[in-house]
Amino acid sequence: IVCAFLRTTESSPELAGVLVENVVLQKARAYCADEVAKVFYWSGDKEVDLVLERGGERLPVEVKFRNQIKASDYAGIASFRRLNATRTGLVVTKDRLERLGDVVLIPYWSIA
C-alpha cells in the first residue's frame, strides 16, 4: 500500500525498516492493552523504539530490520538498562535468532 502511495514498485531498505518498526509498535499496542502492559517510547542519551512495562518490570525493544546487526544498533537498550536496571532487552531483526549476553535477538517473522 505504501509503495502504491509513493508510486513505486520497490521499497528501499530504509522504508522497509520504518514500516516494520511501525508494525511491531502496532502489534505491541494491540496485544498489550493498558491493563496488560504499557507500551511507550523512551529517549535519554540514546533512544529505544518501544518499552513494554508490566508490574514494574520493563522490557526495552529495538527494531533493526537489516541483515547486519552491530552492538551500536542496540546502544539504546544498553543505555535504558543502565538507568532502569532491567534484566534483558529485545531486538527485532530481519532474520537473526540468538542471544547476545542479556539481549535477545528475534526475527520479525516470528512475531508478524
PDB file of C-alpha atoms in Angstrom:
ATOM      1  CA  ILE A   1       0.000   0.000   0.000  1.00  0.00           C
ATOM      2  CA  VAL A   2       2.816   2.390   0.879  1.00  0.00           C
ATOM      3  CA  CYS A   3       4.547   1.679  -2.439  1.00  0.00           C
ATOM      4  CA  ALA A   4       1.297   2.466  -4.239  1.00  0.00           C
ATOM      5  CA  PHE A   5       1.039   5.810  -2.461  1.00  0.00           C
ATOM      6  CA  LEU A   6       4.676   6.518  -3.302  1.00  0.00           C
ATOM      7  CA  ARG A   7       4.047   5.416  -6.915  1.00  0.00           C
ATOM      8  CA  THR A   8       6.844   2.874  -6.888  1.00  0.00           C
ATOM      9  CA  THR A   9       7.128  -0.892  -7.135  1.00  0.00           C
ATOM     10  CA  GLU A  10      10.190  -1.167  -4.914  1.00  0.00           C
ATOM     11  CA  SER A  11      10.781  -0.188  -1.329  1.00  0.00           C
ATOM     12  CA  SER A  12      14.163   0.892  -0.008  1.00  0.00           C
ATOM     13  CA  PRO A  13      15.761  -0.848   2.984  1.00  0.00           C
ATOM     14  CA  GLU A  14      15.176   2.333   4.995  1.00  0.00           C
ATOM     15  CA  LEU A  15      11.472   2.368   4.135  1.00  0.00           C
ATOM     16  CA  ALA A  16      11.169  -1.336   4.964  1.00  0.00           C
ATOM     17  CA  GLY A  17      12.786  -0.670   8.355  1.00  0.00           C
ATOM     18  CA  VAL A  18      10.367   2.151   9.155  1.00  0.00           C
ATOM     19  CA  LEU A  19       7.381   0.052   8.101  1.00  0.00           C
ATOM     20  CA  VAL A  20       8.470  -2.966  10.163  1.00  0.00           C
ATOM     21  CA  GLU A  21       9.089  -0.728  13.192  1.00  0.00           C
ATOM     22  CA  ASN A  22       5.574   0.651  12.815  1.00  0.00           C
ATOM     23  CA  VAL A  23       4.061  -2.839  12.517  1.00  0.00           C
ATOM     24  CA  VAL A  24       5.907  -4.006  15.648  1.00  0.00           C
ATOM     25  CA  LEU A  25       4.641  -0.963  17.563  1.00  0.00           C
ATOM     26  CA  GLN A  26       1.062  -1.504  16.372  1.00  0.00           C
ATOM     27  CA  LYS A  27       1.191  -5.202  17.292  1.00  0.00           C
ATOM     28  CA  ALA A  28       2.559  -4.363  20.740  1.00  0.00           C
ATOM     29  CA  ARG A  29      -0.224  -1.851  21.295  1.00  0.00           C
ATOM     30  CA  ALA A  30      -2.856  -4.312  20.071  1.00  0.00           C
ATOM     31  CA  TYR A  31      -1.658  -7.166  22.296  1.00  0.00           C
ATOM     32  CA  CYS A  32      -0.774  -5.047  25.323  1.00  0.00           C
ATOM     33  CA  ALA A  33      -3.869  -3.135  26.300  1.00  0.00           C
ATOM     34  CA  ASP A  34      -3.175  -0.847  29.278  1.00  0.00           C
ATOM     35  CA  GLU A  35      -4.473  -3.423  31.722  1.00  0.00           C
ATOM     36  CA  VAL A  36      -1.946  -5.984  30.371  1.00  0.00           C
ATOM     37  CA  ALA A  37       1.121  -3.806  29.795  1.00  0.00           C
ATOM     38  CA  LYS A  38       2.017  -0.237  28.954  1.00  0.00           C
ATOM     39  CA  VAL A  39       3.769   0.490  25.666  1.00  0.00           C
ATOM     40  CA  PHE A  40       5.828   3.632  25.288  1.00  0.00           C
ATOM     41  CA  TYR A  41       8.785   5.233  23.530  1.00  0.00           C
ATOM     42  CA  TRP A  42      11.888   6.121  25.548  1.00  0.00           C
ATOM     43  CA  SER A  43      14.572   8.695  24.894  1.00  0.00           C
ATOM     44  CA  GLY A  44      17.544   9.564  27.073  1.00  0.00           C
ATOM     45  CA  ASP A  45      21.089   9.943  25.838  1.00  0.00           C
ATOM     46  CA  LYS A  46      20.008   7.308  23.275  1.00  0.00           C
ATOM     47  CA  GLU A  47      16.535   6.135  22.253  1.00  0.00           C
ATOM     48  CA  VAL A  48      14.589   2.883  22.416  1.00  0.00           C
ATOM     49  CA  ASP A  49      11.869   2.169  19.845  1.00  0.00           C
ATOM     50  CA  LEU A  50       9.453   0.899  22.461  1.00  0.00           C
ATOM     51  CA  VAL A  51       9.322  -0.225  26.056  1.00  0.00           C
ATOM     52  CA  LEU A  52       6.849  -2.729  27.449  1.00  0.00           C
ATOM     53  CA  GLU A  53       6.065  -2.249  31.139  1.00  0.00           C
ATOM     54  CA  ARG A  54       4.110  -4.631  33.325  1.00  0.00           C
ATOM     55  CA  GLY A  55       4.068  -4.961  37.080  1.00  0.00           C
ATOM     56  CA  GLY A  56       7.089  -2.708  37.471  1.00  0.00           C
ATOM     57  CA  GLU A  57       9.145  -4.780  35.009  1.00  0.00           C
ATOM     58  CA  ARG A  58      10.308  -3.079  31.830  1.00  0.00           C
ATOM     59  CA  LEU A  59      11.476  -4.588  28.552  1.00  0.00           C
ATOM     60  CA  PRO A  60      13.240  -2.279  26.078  1.00  0.00           C
ATOM     61  CA  VAL A  61      12.696  -3.247  22.426  1.00  0.00           C
ATOM     62  CA  GLU A  62      14.643  -2.096  19.370  1.00  0.00           C
ATOM     63  CA  VAL A  63      13.608  -2.862  15.792  1.00  0.00           C
ATOM     64  CA  LYS A  64      16.549  -3.350  13.412  1.00  0.00           C
ATOM     65  CA  PHE A  65      15.212  -4.797  10.172  1.00  0.00           C
ATOM     66  CA  ARG A  66      18.526  -5.306   8.408  1.00  0.00           C
ATOM     67  CA  ASN A  67      20.972  -8.054   7.509  1.00  0.00           C
ATOM     68  CA  GLN A  68      23.806  -6.975   9.815  1.00  0.00           C
ATOM     69  CA  ILE A  69      23.277  -6.128  13.490  1.00  0.00           C
ATOM     70  CA  LYS A  70      26.071  -4.324  15.344  1.00  0.00           C
ATOM     71  CA  ALA A  71      26.441  -3.621  19.054  1.00  0.00           C
ATOM     72  CA  SER A  72      25.829   0.066  18.321  1.00  0.00           C
ATOM     73  CA  ASP A  73      22.385  -0.899  16.953  1.00  0.00           C
ATOM     74  CA  TYR A  74      21.221  -1.670  20.468  1.00  0.00           C
ATOM     75  CA  ALA A  75      23.100   1.070  22.321  1.00  0.00           C
ATOM     76  CA  GLY A  76      19.706   2.496  23.317  1.00  0.00           C
ATOM     77  CA  ILE A  77      18.858  -0.758  25.075  1.00  0.00           C
ATOM     78  CA  ALA A  78      22.178  -0.660  26.947  1.00  0.00           C
ATOM     79  CA  SER A  79      21.538   2.947  27.992  1.00  0.00           C
ATOM     80  CA  PHE A  80      17.984   2.159  29.104  1.00  0.00           C
ATOM     81  CA  ARG A  81      19.132  -0.878  31.051  1.00  0.00           C
ATOM     82  CA  ARG A  82      21.806   1.103  32.899  1.00  0.00           C
ATOM     83  CA  LEU A  83      19.249   3.687  34.014  1.00  0.00           C
ATOM     84  CA  ASN A  84      16.387   1.274  34.737  1.00  0.00           C
ATOM     85  CA  ALA A  85      18.103  -1.918  35.938  1.00  0.00           C
ATOM     86  CA  THR A  86      16.157  -4.203  33.599  1.00  0.00           C
ATOM     87  CA  ARG A  87      17.102  -7.858  33.232  1.00  0.00           C
ATOM     88  CA  THR A  88      17.122  -8.074  29.443  1.00  0.00           C
ATOM     89  CA  GLY A  89      16.453  -6.325  26.161  1.00  0.00           C
ATOM     90  CA  LEU A  90      14.913  -7.431  22.883  1.00  0.00           C
ATOM     91  CA  VAL A  91      15.978  -6.644  19.319  1.00  0.00           C
ATOM     92  CA  VAL A  92      13.575  -7.477  16.481  1.00  0.00           C
ATOM     93  CA  THR A  93      15.748  -8.317  13.462  1.00  0.00           C
ATOM     94  CA  LYS A  94      15.272  -9.279   9.853  1.00  0.00           C
ATOM     95  CA  ASP A  95      16.210 -12.929  10.365  1.00  0.00           C
ATOM     96  CA  ARG A  96      18.506 -13.490  13.377  1.00  0.00           C
ATOM     97  CA  LEU A  97      17.548 -15.600  16.360  1.00  0.00           C
ATOM     98  CA  GLU A  98      20.185 -15.628  19.075  1.00  0.00           C
ATOM     99  CA  ARG A  99      21.167 -14.389  22.479  1.00  0.00           C
ATOM    100  CA  LEU A 100      23.973 -11.856  22.892  1.00  0.00           C
ATOM    101  CA  GLY A 101      24.610 -11.696  26.622  1.00  0.00           C
ATOM    102  CA  ASP A 102      21.429 -10.347  28.176  1.00  0.00           C
ATOM    103  CA  VAL A 103      19.993  -9.148  24.868  1.00  0.00           C
ATOM    104  CA  VAL A 104      17.794 -11.457  22.784  1.00  0.00           C
ATOM    105  CA  LEU A 105      17.545 -11.085  19.004  1.00  0.00           C
ATOM    106  CA  ILE A 106      14.405 -12.445  17.370  1.00  0.00           C
ATOM    107  CA  PRO A 107      13.422 -12.430  13.689  1.00  0.00           C
ATOM    108  CA  TYR A 108      10.489 -10.277  12.660  1.00  0.00           C
ATOM    109  CA  TRP A 109       8.700 -13.240  11.061  1.00  0.00           C
ATOM    110  CA  SER A 110       8.384 -14.875  14.499  1.00  0.00           C
ATOM    111  CA  ILE A 111       6.056 -12.106  15.709  1.00  0.00           C
ATOM    112  CA  ALA A 112       4.417 -10.972  12.464  1.00  0.00           C
TER     113      ALA A 112
END
